[in-house]
Short mmCIF file of C-alpha atoms and ligand atoms in Angstrom, two decimals:
data_model
loop_
_atom_site.label_atom_id
_atom_site.label_comp_id
_atom_site.label_asym_id
_atom_site.label_seq_id
_atom_site.Cartn_x
_atom_site.Cartn_y
_atom_site.Cartn_z
CA MET G 1 -8.29 16.90 -26.16
CA PRO G 2 -5.53 17.55 -23.55
CA GLU G 3 -8.06 17.69 -20.71
CA VAL G 4 -9.27 14.23 -21.71
CA GLN G 5 -5.75 12.76 -22.00
CA ALA G 6 -4.15 14.23 -18.89
CA PRO G 7 -5.88 12.09 -16.27
CA LYS G 8 -5.10 8.92 -18.24
CA ILE G 9 -1.39 9.66 -18.42
CA ALA G 10 -1.34 10.60 -14.76
CA ALA G 11 -3.04 7.31 -13.89
CA ILE G 12 -0.18 5.37 -15.48
CA ALA G 13 2.74 7.61 -14.61
CA GLU G 14 1.89 8.38 -11.02
CA PRO G 15 3.16 5.73 -8.64
CA LYS G 16 0.23 4.33 -6.75
CA ARG G 17 -0.21 4.27 -2.98
CA ALA G 18 1.39 1.67 -0.67
CA VAL G 19 4.98 1.73 -2.03
CA PRO G 20 7.03 4.19 0.02
CA ALA G 21 9.16 6.71 -1.86
CA ALA G 22 12.69 5.57 -2.68
CA GLY G 23 15.79 7.53 -3.66
CA SER G 24 15.17 9.77 -6.65
CA ASP G 25 16.50 7.64 -9.50
CA VAL G 26 16.20 4.26 -7.84
CA PRO G 27 13.27 2.32 -9.31
CA ARG G 28 10.60 1.97 -6.64
CA HIS G 29 9.34 -1.37 -7.84
CA VAL G 30 11.68 -3.92 -9.43
CA ALA G 31 10.34 -7.25 -10.65
CA ILE G 32 12.57 -10.15 -11.63
CA ILE G 33 11.98 -13.23 -13.78
CA MET G 34 14.51 -15.52 -12.11
CA ASP G 35 15.44 -17.76 -15.03
CA GLY G 36 18.30 -20.09 -15.94
CA ASN G 37 18.66 -22.35 -12.90
CA GLY G 38 18.48 -25.50 -15.04
CA ARG G 39 21.03 -24.26 -17.56
CA TRP G 40 23.36 -23.12 -14.76
CA ALA G 41 23.29 -26.66 -13.40
CA ALA G 42 23.59 -28.35 -16.81
CA ALA G 43 26.68 -26.25 -17.61
CA ARG G 44 28.32 -27.78 -14.53
CA GLY G 45 27.11 -31.33 -15.07
CA LEU G 46 24.85 -31.02 -12.01
CA PRO G 47 21.19 -32.01 -11.58
CA ARG G 48 18.65 -29.22 -12.19
CA VAL G 49 17.69 -29.20 -8.50
CA GLU G 50 21.20 -27.97 -7.67
CA GLY G 51 20.54 -24.96 -9.90
CA HIS G 52 17.31 -24.29 -8.01
CA ARG G 53 19.14 -24.58 -4.67
CA ARG G 54 21.75 -22.08 -5.80
CA GLY G 55 18.88 -19.95 -7.09
CA VAL G 56 17.59 -19.61 -3.53
CA GLU G 57 21.04 -18.31 -2.50
CA ALA G 58 20.87 -15.70 -5.27
CA LEU G 59 17.38 -14.76 -4.08
CA ARG G 60 18.66 -14.13 -0.54
CA LYS G 61 21.48 -11.91 -1.82
CA THR G 62 19.13 -10.01 -4.11
CA VAL G 63 16.60 -9.31 -1.35
CA ARG G 64 19.37 -7.88 0.87
CA ALA G 65 20.83 -5.79 -1.97
CA ALA G 66 17.41 -4.44 -2.97
CA GLY G 67 16.74 -3.30 0.60
CA ASP G 68 20.17 -1.64 0.82
CA MET G 69 19.66 0.15 -2.50
CA GLY G 70 16.40 1.72 -1.35
CA ILE G 71 14.16 -0.23 -3.70
CA ALA G 72 10.70 -0.15 -2.15
CA CYS G 73 9.21 -3.29 -3.69
CA LEU G 74 10.86 -6.38 -5.15
CA THR G 75 8.63 -8.86 -6.98
CA LEU G 76 10.15 -12.27 -7.71
CA PHE G 77 8.66 -14.74 -10.18
CA SER G 78 9.23 -18.01 -8.37
CA PHE G 79 6.76 -20.44 -9.93
CA SER G 80 4.46 -19.84 -12.89
CA SER G 81 1.01 -21.24 -13.53
CA GLU G 82 2.65 -23.06 -16.46
CA ASN G 83 5.50 -24.56 -14.43
CA TRP G 84 3.18 -27.43 -13.37
CA GLN G 85 3.96 -28.87 -16.81
CA ARG G 86 7.44 -29.81 -15.62
CA PRO G 87 8.22 -33.35 -14.45
CA ALA G 88 6.57 -34.15 -11.10
CA SER G 89 9.96 -34.63 -9.44
CA GLU G 90 11.09 -31.10 -10.39
CA VAL G 91 7.79 -29.61 -9.20
CA ARG G 92 8.29 -31.45 -5.89
CA ASP G 93 11.82 -30.08 -5.60
CA LEU G 94 10.62 -26.53 -6.23
CA MET G 95 7.80 -26.84 -3.67
CA GLY G 96 10.27 -28.25 -1.13
CA LEU G 97 12.63 -25.32 -1.71
CA LEU G 98 9.82 -22.80 -1.21
CA ARG G 99 8.81 -24.51 2.05
CA ARG G 100 12.39 -24.54 3.27
CA PHE G 101 12.95 -20.93 2.27
CA ILE G 102 9.96 -19.72 4.28
CA ARG G 103 10.80 -21.89 7.29
CA ASN G 104 14.48 -20.86 7.33
CA ASP G 105 14.29 -17.24 6.27
CA LEU G 106 11.00 -15.86 7.54
CA ALA G 107 12.33 -14.82 10.95
CA GLU G 108 15.29 -13.01 9.39
CA LEU G 109 13.09 -11.27 6.82
CA HIS G 110 10.78 -10.18 9.63
CA GLY G 111 13.77 -9.01 11.68
CA ASN G 112 14.84 -6.90 8.70
CA ASN G 113 11.43 -5.23 8.55
CA VAL G 114 10.59 -6.91 5.20
CA ARG G 115 6.92 -7.26 4.38
CA VAL G 116 6.18 -10.47 2.50
CA ARG G 117 3.26 -10.56 0.10
CA VAL G 118 2.18 -13.23 -2.32
CA ILE G 119 0.46 -12.99 -5.70
CA GLY G 120 -0.91 -15.90 -7.73
CA GLU G 121 -3.74 -18.41 -7.46
CA ARG G 122 -3.85 -20.13 -4.06
CA VAL G 123 -7.03 -22.16 -4.33
CA ASP G 124 -5.45 -25.34 -5.71
CA LEU G 125 -2.24 -25.20 -3.72
CA ASP G 126 -1.19 -27.82 -1.24
CA PRO G 127 -2.75 -26.72 2.09
CA GLY G 128 0.63 -26.87 3.86
CA ILE G 129 2.17 -24.45 1.38
CA ARG G 130 -0.87 -22.20 1.56
CA ARG G 131 -0.57 -22.01 5.33
CA LEU G 132 3.12 -21.12 5.10
CA LEU G 133 2.43 -18.34 2.60
CA GLU G 134 -0.31 -16.98 4.86
CA GLU G 135 1.96 -17.22 7.89
CA ALA G 136 4.65 -15.19 6.08
CA GLU G 137 2.11 -12.53 5.14
CA ASP G 138 0.51 -12.41 8.59
CA LEU G 139 3.78 -12.22 10.53
CA THR G 140 5.19 -9.39 8.39
CA ARG G 141 1.97 -7.44 7.72
CA ALA G 142 2.93 -4.44 9.86
CA ASN G 143 6.50 -4.15 8.54
CA ASP G 144 7.21 -1.02 6.56
CA GLY G 145 10.57 -1.84 4.96
CA LEU G 146 11.11 -3.58 1.62
CA VAL G 147 7.98 -5.21 0.20
CA LEU G 148 8.97 -8.69 -1.02
CA MET G 149 6.27 -9.83 -3.38
CA VAL G 150 6.47 -13.51 -4.23
CA ALA G 151 4.73 -14.49 -7.46
CA PHE G 152 3.88 -18.11 -6.82
CA ASN G 153 1.58 -20.23 -8.99
CA TYR G 154 1.27 -16.94 -10.81
CA GLY G 155 0.23 -16.28 -14.40
CA GLY G 156 -0.62 -12.85 -15.76
CA ARG G 157 -3.49 -14.16 -17.88
CA ASP G 158 -4.84 -16.15 -14.95
CA GLU G 159 -4.70 -13.08 -12.70
CA ILE G 160 -6.60 -10.99 -15.27
CA ALA G 161 -9.14 -13.79 -15.86
CA ARG G 162 -9.80 -14.08 -12.10
CA ALA G 163 -10.24 -10.31 -11.84
CA VAL G 164 -12.63 -10.22 -14.79
CA ARG G 165 -14.61 -13.15 -13.39
CA ARG G 166 -15.26 -11.25 -10.14
CA ILE G 167 -16.21 -8.10 -12.01
CA ALA G 168 -18.53 -10.10 -14.29
CA ALA G 169 -20.29 -11.53 -11.24
CA ASP G 170 -20.95 -7.98 -9.96
CA VAL G 171 -22.27 -6.93 -13.37
CA ALA G 172 -24.49 -10.03 -13.56
CA SER G 173 -25.94 -9.37 -10.10
CA GLY G 174 -26.67 -5.76 -11.06
CA ALA G 175 -24.24 -4.36 -8.48
CA LEU G 176 -22.11 -2.87 -11.23
CA LYS G 177 -22.94 -1.23 -14.55
CA PRO G 178 -20.85 -2.26 -17.59
CA GLU G 179 -19.81 1.41 -18.01
CA ALA G 180 -18.14 1.21 -14.57
CA VAL G 181 -15.64 -1.35 -15.88
CA THR G 182 -12.59 0.86 -16.35
CA GLU G 183 -8.84 0.26 -16.33
CA ALA G 184 -8.79 1.45 -12.72
CA LEU G 185 -11.53 -1.00 -11.72
CA ILE G 186 -9.72 -3.92 -13.36
CA GLY G 187 -6.53 -2.83 -11.56
CA GLN G 188 -8.42 -2.87 -8.27
CA HIS G 189 -9.34 -6.53 -8.80
CA LEU G 190 -5.79 -7.75 -9.41
CA ASP G 191 -3.88 -9.70 -6.74
CA ALA G 192 -2.04 -6.70 -5.23
CA PRO G 193 -4.25 -3.76 -6.20
CA ASP G 194 -2.51 -1.24 -3.97
CA LEU G 195 0.96 -1.69 -5.39
CA ALA G 196 2.51 0.51 -8.06
CA ASP G 197 3.31 -1.06 -11.41
CA PRO G 198 6.91 -2.28 -11.77
CA ASP G 199 9.28 0.41 -13.01
CA LEU G 200 11.85 -2.17 -14.02
CA ILE G 201 11.46 -5.83 -15.00
CA ILE G 202 14.67 -7.85 -15.17
CA ARG G 203 14.90 -11.27 -16.80
CA THR G 204 18.02 -13.35 -16.36
CA SER G 205 19.38 -16.18 -18.55
CA GLY G 206 19.27 -14.37 -21.90
CA GLU G 207 15.64 -15.19 -22.71
CA GLN G 208 13.77 -12.15 -23.94
CA ARG G 209 10.13 -12.73 -23.12
CA LEU G 210 7.70 -12.14 -20.26
CA SER G 211 6.45 -15.75 -19.97
CA ASN G 212 3.08 -14.56 -18.63
CA PHE G 213 4.57 -12.36 -15.88
CA LEU G 214 2.68 -9.20 -14.76
CA LEU G 215 0.99 -8.73 -18.15
CA TRP G 216 -1.32 -5.95 -16.97
CA GLN G 217 1.20 -4.19 -14.74
CA SER G 218 4.09 -4.23 -17.26
CA ALA G 219 2.39 -1.86 -19.74
CA TYR G 220 5.05 0.83 -19.20
CA SER G 221 7.77 -1.07 -17.36
CA GLU G 222 11.34 -0.82 -18.58
CA LEU G 223 12.64 -4.27 -19.53
CA VAL G 224 16.25 -5.29 -18.92
CA PHE G 225 17.51 -8.66 -20.13
CA THR G 226 20.78 -10.03 -18.82
CA PRO G 227 22.59 -13.18 -20.02
CA VAL G 228 23.53 -14.07 -16.42
CA TYR G 229 21.89 -17.27 -15.18
CA TRP G 230 19.84 -16.65 -12.03
CA PRO G 231 22.18 -18.51 -9.60
CA ASP G 232 24.96 -16.07 -10.59
CA PHE G 233 22.81 -12.99 -10.04
CA ASP G 234 23.93 -10.77 -7.17
CA ARG G 235 24.26 -7.21 -5.92
CA VAL G 236 26.55 -6.22 -8.80
CA THR G 237 24.26 -7.52 -11.54
CA LEU G 238 21.28 -5.89 -9.83
CA GLU G 239 23.14 -2.58 -9.73
CA GLN G 240 24.04 -2.96 -13.41
CA ALA G 241 20.38 -3.51 -14.31
CA VAL G 242 19.41 -0.42 -12.31
CA GLU G 243 22.13 1.57 -14.10
CA GLU G 244 20.65 0.48 -17.43
CA TYR G 245 17.21 1.55 -16.16
CA ARG G 246 18.58 4.99 -15.26
CA ARG G 247 19.74 5.48 -18.86
CA ARG G 248 16.23 4.85 -20.19
CA GLU G 249 13.79 7.62 -20.91
CA ARG G 250 10.27 6.87 -19.79
CA ARG G 251 7.60 8.64 -21.78
CA PHE G 252 4.33 6.86 -20.99
CA GLY G 253 3.06 7.78 -24.44
CA GLY G 254 3.77 11.46 -23.87
CA LEU G 255 6.80 13.47 -24.97
CA ALA G 256 10.31 13.43 -23.58
CA ALA G 257 10.75 15.85 -20.68
CA LYS G 258 13.43 17.87 -22.54
CA THR G 259 11.45 18.24 -25.80
CA GLY G 260 7.98 18.30 -24.35
CA SER G 261 7.58 22.05 -23.99
C1 IPE J 301 14.01 -20.74 -13.27
O1 IPE J 301 14.96 -21.58 -13.84
C2 IPE J 301 13.25 -21.42 -12.14
C3 IPE J 301 11.83 -21.65 -12.45
C4 IPE J 301 11.25 -21.44 -13.58
C5 IPE J 301 11.02 -22.20 -11.38
P1 IPE J 301 14.58 -22.69 -14.89
O2 IPE J 301 14.25 -23.95 -14.16
O3 IPE J 301 13.51 -22.22 -15.81
O4 IPE J 301 15.94 -22.84 -15.66
P2 IPE J 301 16.15 -23.08 -17.21
O5 IPE J 301 15.38 -22.01 -17.93
O6 IPE J 301 15.64 -24.46 -17.53
O7 IPE J 301 17.62 -22.94 -17.41
C1 IPE J 302 9.46 -18.16 -16.16
O1 IPE J 302 10.48 -18.99 -16.52
C2 IPE J 302 8.89 -18.56 -14.82
C3 IPE J 302 9.75 -18.31 -13.67
C4 IPE J 302 10.94 -17.75 -13.69
C5 IPE J 302 9.19 -18.74 -12.41
P1 IPE J 302 10.26 -20.28 -17.43
O2 IPE J 302 11.58 -20.96 -17.53
O3 IPE J 302 9.13 -21.08 -16.91
O4 IPE J 302 9.82 -19.64 -18.82
P2 IPE J 302 9.84 -20.23 -20.30
O5 IPE J 302 9.15 -21.56 -20.25
O6 IPE J 302 11.27 -20.37 -20.70
O7 IPE J 302 9.15 -19.21 -21.13
MG1 MG J 303 13.53 -21.28 -17.60
#
């Protein structure tokens, strides 16, 4: 029995490839559901777009803080596959902010050795936005500092469905046997197959749900929910979330380190 279980536990617990090692108790991969822009604005009698604008400021601060803290990868949920259901004017505002963010901040990110990566479905995106995302990835490809993963037009179910569709095509063509479809193989067909699963997922604004974020990768992530609306998030709130993470005991289905022997 143990010889069957051991490799499985190792496959989950062992950080995978491309994320460089960080300080010992700093989470290597932090993912954030940046929520509460609209409520931040409403509380001040401002239009929702003002909340989104201030959200971009919080994003800038958080990227800098994450790099300083030695976090290796920061994944930010910036637009979900369900966010298209919002009024067209809000979707336009959000697209405009993404465009502006890449145009204004790409050079600085590159200068700070940040590597930008993007997960999510790109096929149906506006070609201008697609080009900008590709430009950000291409320019920063060789950087080996913080990995900034932008989840844009991203849905966890959509990502898994796209992976399964590609695997199914290989099975149908005879290139792959059904028995070869393992957890590892599915992982290899996700949008960023080389990146370790998130150690810590933070959601701001008090909501306590994943809203279709990183469904596959979050199997053993620690979840921290903070009431702070995203535009008010900063270095201090990030550090507090990491402190909370440090108090958690990760077991991956095994036994606690102290009681395990
Ligand atoms: C997060 O803030 C930004 C996106 C989802 C794009 P919201 O716009 O969801 O803000 P609330 O949840 O309405 O306050
Ligand atoms: C999740 O927030 C998506 C992003 C932060 C981009 P939402 O505001 O869309 O989530 P729900 O609708 O409250 O679940
Ligand atoms: Mg929201």
